[in-house]
Rosetta silent file (secondary structure, phi, psi, omega in degrees, C-alpha in Angstrom):
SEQUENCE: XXXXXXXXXXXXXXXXXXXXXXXXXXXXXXXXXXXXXXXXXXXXXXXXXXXXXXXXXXXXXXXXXXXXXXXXXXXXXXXXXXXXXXXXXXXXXXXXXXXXXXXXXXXXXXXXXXXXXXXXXXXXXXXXXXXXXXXXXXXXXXXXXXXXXXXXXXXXXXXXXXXXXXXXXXXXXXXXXXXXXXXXXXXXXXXXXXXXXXXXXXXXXXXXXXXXXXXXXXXXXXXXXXXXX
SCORE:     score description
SCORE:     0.000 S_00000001
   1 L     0.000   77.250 -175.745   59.941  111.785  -47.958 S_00000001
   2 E  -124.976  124.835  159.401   63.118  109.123  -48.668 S_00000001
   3 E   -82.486  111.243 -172.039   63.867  108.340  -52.264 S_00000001
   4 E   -94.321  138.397 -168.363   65.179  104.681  -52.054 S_00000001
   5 E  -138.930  177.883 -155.303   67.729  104.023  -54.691 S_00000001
   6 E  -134.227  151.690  156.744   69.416  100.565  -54.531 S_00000001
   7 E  -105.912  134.497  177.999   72.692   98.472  -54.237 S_00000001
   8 E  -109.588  129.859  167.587   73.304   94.727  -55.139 S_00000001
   9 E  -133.250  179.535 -148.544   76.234   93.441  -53.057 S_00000001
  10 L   -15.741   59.020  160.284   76.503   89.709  -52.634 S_00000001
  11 L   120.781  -19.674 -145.079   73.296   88.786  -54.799 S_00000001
  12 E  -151.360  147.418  164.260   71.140   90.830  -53.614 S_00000001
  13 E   -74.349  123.718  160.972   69.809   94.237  -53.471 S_00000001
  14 E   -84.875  135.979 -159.811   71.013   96.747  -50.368 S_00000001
  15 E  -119.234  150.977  163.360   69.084   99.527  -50.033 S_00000001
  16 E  -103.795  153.901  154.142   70.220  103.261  -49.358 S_00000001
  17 E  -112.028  160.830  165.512   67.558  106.186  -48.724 S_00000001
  18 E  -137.369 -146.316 -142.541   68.557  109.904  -48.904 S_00000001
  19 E  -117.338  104.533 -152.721   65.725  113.091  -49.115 S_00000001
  20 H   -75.540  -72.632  169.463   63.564  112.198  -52.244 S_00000001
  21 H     7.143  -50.762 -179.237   62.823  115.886  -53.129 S_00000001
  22 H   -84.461    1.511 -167.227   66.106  116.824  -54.185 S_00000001
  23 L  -116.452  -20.730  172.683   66.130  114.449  -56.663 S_00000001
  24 L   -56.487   79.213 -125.547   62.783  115.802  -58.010 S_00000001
  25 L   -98.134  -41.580  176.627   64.002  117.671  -61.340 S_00000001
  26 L  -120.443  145.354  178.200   60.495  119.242  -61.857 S_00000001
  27 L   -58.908  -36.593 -163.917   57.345  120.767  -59.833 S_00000001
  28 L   -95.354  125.742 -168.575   55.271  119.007  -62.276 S_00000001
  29 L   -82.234  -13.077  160.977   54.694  115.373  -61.466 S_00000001
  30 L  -148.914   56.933  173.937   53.658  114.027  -64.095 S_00000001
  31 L   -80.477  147.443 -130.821   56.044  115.640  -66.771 S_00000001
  32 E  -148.480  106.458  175.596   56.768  112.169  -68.800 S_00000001
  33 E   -90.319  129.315  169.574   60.907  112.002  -69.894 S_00000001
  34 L  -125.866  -38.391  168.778   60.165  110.477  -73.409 S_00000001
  35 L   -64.173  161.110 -175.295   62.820  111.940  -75.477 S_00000001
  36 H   -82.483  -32.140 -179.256   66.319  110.772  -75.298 S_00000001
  37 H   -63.248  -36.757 -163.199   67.112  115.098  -74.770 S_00000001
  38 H   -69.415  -49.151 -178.243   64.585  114.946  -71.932 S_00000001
  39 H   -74.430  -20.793  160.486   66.369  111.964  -70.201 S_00000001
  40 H   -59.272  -70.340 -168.239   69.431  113.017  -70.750 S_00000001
  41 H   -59.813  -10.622 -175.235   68.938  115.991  -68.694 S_00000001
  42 H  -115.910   -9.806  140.847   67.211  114.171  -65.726 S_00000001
  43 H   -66.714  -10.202  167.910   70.243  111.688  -65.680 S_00000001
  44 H   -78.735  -57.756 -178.974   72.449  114.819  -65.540 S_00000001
  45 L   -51.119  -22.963  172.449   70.497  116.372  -62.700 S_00000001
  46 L  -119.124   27.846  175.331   71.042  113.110  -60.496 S_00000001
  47 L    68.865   54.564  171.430   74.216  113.084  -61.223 S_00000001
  48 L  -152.440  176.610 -162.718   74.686  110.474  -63.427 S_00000001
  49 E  -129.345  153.640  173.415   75.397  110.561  -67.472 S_00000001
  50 E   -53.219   92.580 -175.928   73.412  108.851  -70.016 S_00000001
  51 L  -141.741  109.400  120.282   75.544  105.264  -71.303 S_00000001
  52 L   -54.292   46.705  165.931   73.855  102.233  -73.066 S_00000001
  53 L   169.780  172.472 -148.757   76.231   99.738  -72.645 S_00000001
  54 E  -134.199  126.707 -149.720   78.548   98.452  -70.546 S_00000001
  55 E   -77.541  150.023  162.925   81.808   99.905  -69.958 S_00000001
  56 E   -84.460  131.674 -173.063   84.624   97.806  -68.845 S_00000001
  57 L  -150.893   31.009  163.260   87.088   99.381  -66.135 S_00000001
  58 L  -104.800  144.793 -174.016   89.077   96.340  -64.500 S_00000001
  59 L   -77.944  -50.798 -172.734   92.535   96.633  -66.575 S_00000001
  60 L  -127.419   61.945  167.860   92.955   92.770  -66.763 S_00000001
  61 L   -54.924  -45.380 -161.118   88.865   91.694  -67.227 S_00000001
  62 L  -122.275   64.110  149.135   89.652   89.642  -70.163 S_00000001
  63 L   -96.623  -38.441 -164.155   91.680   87.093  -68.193 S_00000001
  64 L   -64.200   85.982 -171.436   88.611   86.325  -66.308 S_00000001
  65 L   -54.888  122.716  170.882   87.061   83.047  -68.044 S_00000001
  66 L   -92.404  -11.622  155.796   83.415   83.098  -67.304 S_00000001
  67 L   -47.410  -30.312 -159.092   83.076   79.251  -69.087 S_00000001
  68 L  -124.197   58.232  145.578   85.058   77.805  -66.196 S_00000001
  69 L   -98.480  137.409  156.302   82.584   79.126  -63.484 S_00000001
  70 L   -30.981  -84.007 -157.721   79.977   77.413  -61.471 S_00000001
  71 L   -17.157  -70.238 -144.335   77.594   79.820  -63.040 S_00000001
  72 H   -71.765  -86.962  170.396   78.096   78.742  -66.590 S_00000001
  73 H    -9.916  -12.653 -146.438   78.586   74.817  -65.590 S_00000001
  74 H  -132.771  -15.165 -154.807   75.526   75.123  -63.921 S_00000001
  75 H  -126.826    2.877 -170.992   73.403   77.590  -66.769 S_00000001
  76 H   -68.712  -25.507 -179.473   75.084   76.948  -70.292 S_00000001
  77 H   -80.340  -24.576 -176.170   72.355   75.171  -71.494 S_00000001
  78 H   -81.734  -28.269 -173.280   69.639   78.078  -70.738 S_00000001
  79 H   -32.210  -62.782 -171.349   72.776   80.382  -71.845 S_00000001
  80 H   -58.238  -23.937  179.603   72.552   78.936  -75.581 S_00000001
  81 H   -82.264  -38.432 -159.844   68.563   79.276  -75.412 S_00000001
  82 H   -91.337   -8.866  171.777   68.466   82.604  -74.168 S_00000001
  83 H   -58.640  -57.339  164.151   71.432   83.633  -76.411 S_00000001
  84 H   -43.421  -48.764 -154.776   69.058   82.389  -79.724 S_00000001
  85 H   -83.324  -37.577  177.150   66.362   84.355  -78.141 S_00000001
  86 H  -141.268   28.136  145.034   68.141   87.996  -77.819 S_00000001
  87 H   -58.589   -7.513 -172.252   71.160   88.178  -79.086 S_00000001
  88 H   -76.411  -44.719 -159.481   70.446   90.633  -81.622 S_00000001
  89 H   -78.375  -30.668  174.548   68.679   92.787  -79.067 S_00000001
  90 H   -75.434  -37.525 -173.381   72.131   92.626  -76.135 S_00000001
  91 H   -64.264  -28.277  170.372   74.498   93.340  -78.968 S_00000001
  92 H   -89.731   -7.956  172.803   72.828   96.224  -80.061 S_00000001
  93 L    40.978   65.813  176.623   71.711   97.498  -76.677 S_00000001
  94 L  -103.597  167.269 -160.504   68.108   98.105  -77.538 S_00000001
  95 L  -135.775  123.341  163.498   65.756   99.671  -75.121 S_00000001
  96 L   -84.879  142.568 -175.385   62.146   98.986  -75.548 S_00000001
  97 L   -15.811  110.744  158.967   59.780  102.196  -76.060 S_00000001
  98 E  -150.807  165.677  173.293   59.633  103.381  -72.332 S_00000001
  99 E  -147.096  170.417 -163.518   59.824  106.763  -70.808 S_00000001
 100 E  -110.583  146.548 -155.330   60.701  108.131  -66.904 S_00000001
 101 E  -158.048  160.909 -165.904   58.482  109.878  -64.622 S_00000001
 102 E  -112.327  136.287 -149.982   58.424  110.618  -60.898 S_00000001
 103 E  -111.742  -61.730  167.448   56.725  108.078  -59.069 S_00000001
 104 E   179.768  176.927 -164.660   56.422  109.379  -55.248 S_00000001
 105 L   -68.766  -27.319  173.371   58.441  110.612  -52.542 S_00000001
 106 L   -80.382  -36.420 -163.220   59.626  107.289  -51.578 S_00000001
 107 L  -107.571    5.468 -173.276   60.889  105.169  -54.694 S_00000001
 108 E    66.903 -166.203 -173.016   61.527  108.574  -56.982 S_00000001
 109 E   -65.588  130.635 -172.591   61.644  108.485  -60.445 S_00000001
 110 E  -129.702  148.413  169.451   60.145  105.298  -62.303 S_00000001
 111 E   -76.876   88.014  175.195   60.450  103.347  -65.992 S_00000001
 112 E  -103.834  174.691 -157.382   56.874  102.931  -67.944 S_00000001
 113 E   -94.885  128.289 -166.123   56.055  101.185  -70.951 S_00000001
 114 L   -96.252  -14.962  172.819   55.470  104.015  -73.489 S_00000001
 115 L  -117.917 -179.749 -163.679   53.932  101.374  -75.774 S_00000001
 116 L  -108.826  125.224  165.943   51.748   97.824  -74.640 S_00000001
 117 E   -58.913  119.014  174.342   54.932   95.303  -74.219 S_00000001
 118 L   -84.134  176.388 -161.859   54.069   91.350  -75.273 S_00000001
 119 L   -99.878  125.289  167.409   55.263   88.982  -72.446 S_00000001
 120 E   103.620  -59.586 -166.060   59.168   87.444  -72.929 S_00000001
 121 E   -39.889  124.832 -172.339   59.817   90.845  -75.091 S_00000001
 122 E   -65.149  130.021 -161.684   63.391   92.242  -74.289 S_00000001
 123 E  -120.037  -28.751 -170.177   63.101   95.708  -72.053 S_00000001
 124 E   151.422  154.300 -172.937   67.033   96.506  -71.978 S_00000001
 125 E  -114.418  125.067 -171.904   70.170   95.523  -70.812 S_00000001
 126 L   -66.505   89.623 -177.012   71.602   97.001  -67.130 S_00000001
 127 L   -73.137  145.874  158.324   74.203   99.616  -68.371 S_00000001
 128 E   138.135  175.435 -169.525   76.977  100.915  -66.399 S_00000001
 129 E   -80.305  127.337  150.066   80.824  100.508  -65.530 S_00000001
 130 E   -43.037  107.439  149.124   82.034   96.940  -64.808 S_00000001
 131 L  -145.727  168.792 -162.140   83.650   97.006  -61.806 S_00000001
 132 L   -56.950  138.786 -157.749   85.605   95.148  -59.395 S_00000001
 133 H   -43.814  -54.480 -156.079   82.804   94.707  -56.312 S_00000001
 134 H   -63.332  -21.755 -160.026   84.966   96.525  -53.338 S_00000001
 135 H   -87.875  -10.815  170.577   85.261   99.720  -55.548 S_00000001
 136 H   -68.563  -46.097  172.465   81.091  100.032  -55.668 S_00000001
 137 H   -32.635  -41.406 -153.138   80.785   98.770  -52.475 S_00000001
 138 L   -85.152   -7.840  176.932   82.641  101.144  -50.774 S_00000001
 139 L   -60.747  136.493  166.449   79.934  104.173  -51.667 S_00000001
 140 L   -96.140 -158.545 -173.978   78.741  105.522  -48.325 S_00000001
 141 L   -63.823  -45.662 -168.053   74.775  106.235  -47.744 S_00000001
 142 L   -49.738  -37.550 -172.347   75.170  109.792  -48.712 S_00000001
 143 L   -77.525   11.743 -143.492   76.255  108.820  -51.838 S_00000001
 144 L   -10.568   76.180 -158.947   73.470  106.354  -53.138 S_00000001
 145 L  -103.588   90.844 -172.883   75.113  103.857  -55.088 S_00000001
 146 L   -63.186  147.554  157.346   73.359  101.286  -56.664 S_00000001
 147 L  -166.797  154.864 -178.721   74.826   98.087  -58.361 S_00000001
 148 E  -133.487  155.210 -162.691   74.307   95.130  -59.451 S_00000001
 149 E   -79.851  119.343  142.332   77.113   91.651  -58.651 S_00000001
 150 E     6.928  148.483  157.974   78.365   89.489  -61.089 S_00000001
 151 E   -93.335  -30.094 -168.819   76.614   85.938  -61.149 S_00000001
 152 E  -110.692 -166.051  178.451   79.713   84.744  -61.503 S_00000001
 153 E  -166.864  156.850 -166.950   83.307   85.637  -59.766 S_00000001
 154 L   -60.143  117.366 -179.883   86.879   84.860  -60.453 S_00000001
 155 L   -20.506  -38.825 -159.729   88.633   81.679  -59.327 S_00000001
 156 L   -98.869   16.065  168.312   90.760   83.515  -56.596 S_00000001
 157 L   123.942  -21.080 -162.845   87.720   85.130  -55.332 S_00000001
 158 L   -78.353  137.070  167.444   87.658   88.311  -57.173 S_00000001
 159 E  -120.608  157.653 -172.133   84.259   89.757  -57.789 S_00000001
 160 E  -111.971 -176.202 -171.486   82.792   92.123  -60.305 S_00000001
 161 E  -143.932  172.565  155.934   79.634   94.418  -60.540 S_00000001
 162 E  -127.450  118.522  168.917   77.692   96.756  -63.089 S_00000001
 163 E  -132.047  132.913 -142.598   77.712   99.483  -61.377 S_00000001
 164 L   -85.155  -31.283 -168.174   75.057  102.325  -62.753 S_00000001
 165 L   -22.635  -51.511  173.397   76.571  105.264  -60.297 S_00000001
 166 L   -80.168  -51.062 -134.569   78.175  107.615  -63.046 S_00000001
 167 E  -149.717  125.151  161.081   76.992  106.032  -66.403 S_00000001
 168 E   177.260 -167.678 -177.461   73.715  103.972  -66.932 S_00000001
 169 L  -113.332  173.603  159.931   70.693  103.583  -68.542 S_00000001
 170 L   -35.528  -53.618 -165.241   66.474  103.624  -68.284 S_00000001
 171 H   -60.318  -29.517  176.816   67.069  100.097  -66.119 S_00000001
 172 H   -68.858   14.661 -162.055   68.229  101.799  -63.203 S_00000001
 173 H  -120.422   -1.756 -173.792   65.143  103.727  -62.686 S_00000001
 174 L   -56.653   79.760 -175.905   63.330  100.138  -62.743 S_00000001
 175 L   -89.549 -176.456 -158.315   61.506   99.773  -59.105 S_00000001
 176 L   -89.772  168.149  175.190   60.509   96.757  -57.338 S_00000001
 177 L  -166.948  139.694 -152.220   57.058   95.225  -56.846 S_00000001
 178 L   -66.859  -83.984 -155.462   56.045   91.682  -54.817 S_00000001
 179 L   -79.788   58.283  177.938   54.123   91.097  -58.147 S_00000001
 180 L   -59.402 -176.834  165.722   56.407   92.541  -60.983 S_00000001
 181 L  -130.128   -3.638  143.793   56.046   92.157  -64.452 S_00000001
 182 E  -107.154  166.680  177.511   59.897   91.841  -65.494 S_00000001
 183 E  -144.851 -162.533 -160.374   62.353   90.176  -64.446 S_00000001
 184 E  -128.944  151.853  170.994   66.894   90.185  -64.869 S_00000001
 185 E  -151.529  159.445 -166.742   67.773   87.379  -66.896 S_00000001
 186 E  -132.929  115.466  176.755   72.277   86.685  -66.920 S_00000001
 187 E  -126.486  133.694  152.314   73.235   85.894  -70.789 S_00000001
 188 E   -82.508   99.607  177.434   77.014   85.206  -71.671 S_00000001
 189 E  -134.025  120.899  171.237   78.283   86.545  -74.778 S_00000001
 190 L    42.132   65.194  166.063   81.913   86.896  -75.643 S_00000001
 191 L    67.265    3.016  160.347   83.282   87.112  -72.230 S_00000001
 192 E  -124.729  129.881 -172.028   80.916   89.356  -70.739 S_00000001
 193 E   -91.024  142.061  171.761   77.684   88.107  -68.598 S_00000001
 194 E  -116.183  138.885 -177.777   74.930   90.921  -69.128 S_00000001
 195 E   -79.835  109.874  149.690   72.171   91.504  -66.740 S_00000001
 196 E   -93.084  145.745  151.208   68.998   92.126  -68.743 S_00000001
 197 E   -79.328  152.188  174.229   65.038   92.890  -68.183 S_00000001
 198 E  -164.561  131.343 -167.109   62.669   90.935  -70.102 S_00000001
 199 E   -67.491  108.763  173.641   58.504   91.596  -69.671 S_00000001
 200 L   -70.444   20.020 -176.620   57.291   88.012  -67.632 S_00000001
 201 L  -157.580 -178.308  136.026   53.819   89.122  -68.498 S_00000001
 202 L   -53.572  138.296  160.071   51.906   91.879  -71.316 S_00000001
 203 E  -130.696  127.544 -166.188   52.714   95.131  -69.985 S_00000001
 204 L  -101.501  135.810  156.384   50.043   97.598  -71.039 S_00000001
 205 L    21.818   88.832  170.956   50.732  101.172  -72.018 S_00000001
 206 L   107.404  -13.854 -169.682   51.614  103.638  -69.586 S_00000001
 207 L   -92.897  168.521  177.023   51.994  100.867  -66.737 S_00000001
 208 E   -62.852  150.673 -179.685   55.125  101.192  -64.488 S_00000001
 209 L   -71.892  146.460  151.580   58.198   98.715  -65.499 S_00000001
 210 L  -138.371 -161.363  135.181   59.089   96.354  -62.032 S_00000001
 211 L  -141.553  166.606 -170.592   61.091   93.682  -60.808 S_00000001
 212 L   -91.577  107.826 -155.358   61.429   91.491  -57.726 S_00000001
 213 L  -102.556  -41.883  167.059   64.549   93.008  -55.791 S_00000001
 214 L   131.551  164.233  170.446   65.212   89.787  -54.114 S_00000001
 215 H   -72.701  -29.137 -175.343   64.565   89.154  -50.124 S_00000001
 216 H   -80.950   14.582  123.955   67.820   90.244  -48.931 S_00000001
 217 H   -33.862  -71.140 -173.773   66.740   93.891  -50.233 S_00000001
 218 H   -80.126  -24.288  164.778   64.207   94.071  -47.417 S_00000001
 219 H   -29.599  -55.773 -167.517   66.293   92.394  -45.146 S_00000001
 220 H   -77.626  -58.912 -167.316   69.155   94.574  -45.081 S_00000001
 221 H   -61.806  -29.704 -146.784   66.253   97.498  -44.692 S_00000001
 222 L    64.903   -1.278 -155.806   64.188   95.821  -42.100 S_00000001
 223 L   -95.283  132.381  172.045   61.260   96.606  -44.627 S_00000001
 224 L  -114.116  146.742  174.410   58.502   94.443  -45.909 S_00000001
 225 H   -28.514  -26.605  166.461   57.689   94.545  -49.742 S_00000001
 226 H   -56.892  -38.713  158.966   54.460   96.875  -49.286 S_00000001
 227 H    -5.896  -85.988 -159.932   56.526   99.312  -48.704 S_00000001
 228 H   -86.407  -10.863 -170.673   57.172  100.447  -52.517 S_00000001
 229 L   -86.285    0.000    0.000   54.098   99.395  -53.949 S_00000001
């Protein structure tokens, strides 16, 4: 019975497990958080507080040019397409209809589609404090501390995170699946890159939200992808 909750250090999700159970807010298993009161209370209960959007908490962040990066040299042209395509929806830090539900003893608590999704339709942007890599990193097992890295990092090296620990959103409850049906997309708007979901497929009513955790997820674990499904 291990609830796997996740980290991203150097691209890729690291996984912690601790004792799923305890995390397990209700006997009844398929109590459905669909209110914003309801979810609020089952991000309080795992210790973490309800925040759509993404706090900053490096003191001198907006030195860091993200234009003068590999990344952006390498992506500016999908930047400006995917910018056209949702900016309305990262500046406003909308969340498509979904609600949270306990999944099983291994992966915990899961995102579904509370409505049928069209395919390319914007699921939410990966809330949580910006911070410098070393101070998420630095979470031991006990704690389970999730995050996810920068694409891009600072000329002298320095790297940042979103990290979910305290403060996040619905996307952290987002587990993986060899065949998901979202995916993370990295858009650059006014100095901050944001990690977003967006549905790669129709997602019909009721099914669980997923993503692709990357290989160095199972890696780190020793785990193959069947695992979680």
């Amino acid at each position: 019975m291990k609830f796997v909750l996740k980290i991203w250090f150097l691209g890729f999700l690291t996984v912690f497990s601790c004792t799923a159970r305890q995390y397990q807010l209700h006997d009844d298993v398929e109590k459905k958080y669909i209110l914003q009161t309801d979810k609020n209370e089952l991000f309080k209960f795992v210790g973490c507080r309800y925040l759509n959007f993404v706090k900053i908490m490096v003191s001198n962040f907006d030195q860091f040019d993200p234009t003068k990066t590999q990344w952006y040299l390498h992506n500016w042209q999908k930047n400006l397409e995917l910018i056209k395509k949702y900016y309305h929806q990262i500046m406003h830090y909308e969340v498509a209809p979904m609600y949270l539900k306990w999944v099983s003893d291994e992966v915990g608590y899961g995102a579904f589609a509370k409505r049928d999704i069209a395919k390319e339709e914007f699921l939410g942007v990966y809330a949580g404090e910006l911070r410098l890599m070393n101070q998420a990193g630095r979470a031991s097992i006990e704690e389970c501390t999730y995050a996810w890295e920068y694409p891009a990092q600072a000329s002298d090296g320095t790297q940042f995170c979103i990290d979910p620990k305290y403060m996040g959103n619905e996307m952290r409850f987002v587990n993986h699946n060899d065949h998901p049906n979202a995916t993370n997309i990295d858009v650059l708007i006014n100095g901050i890159i944001y990690k977003c979901y967006v549905a790669l497929q129709d997602i019909a009513q009721d099914a669980e939200i997923t993503v692709d955790y990357g290989n160095g997820y199972w890696q780190v674990r020793g785990m193959v992808p069947q695992v979680l499904h």
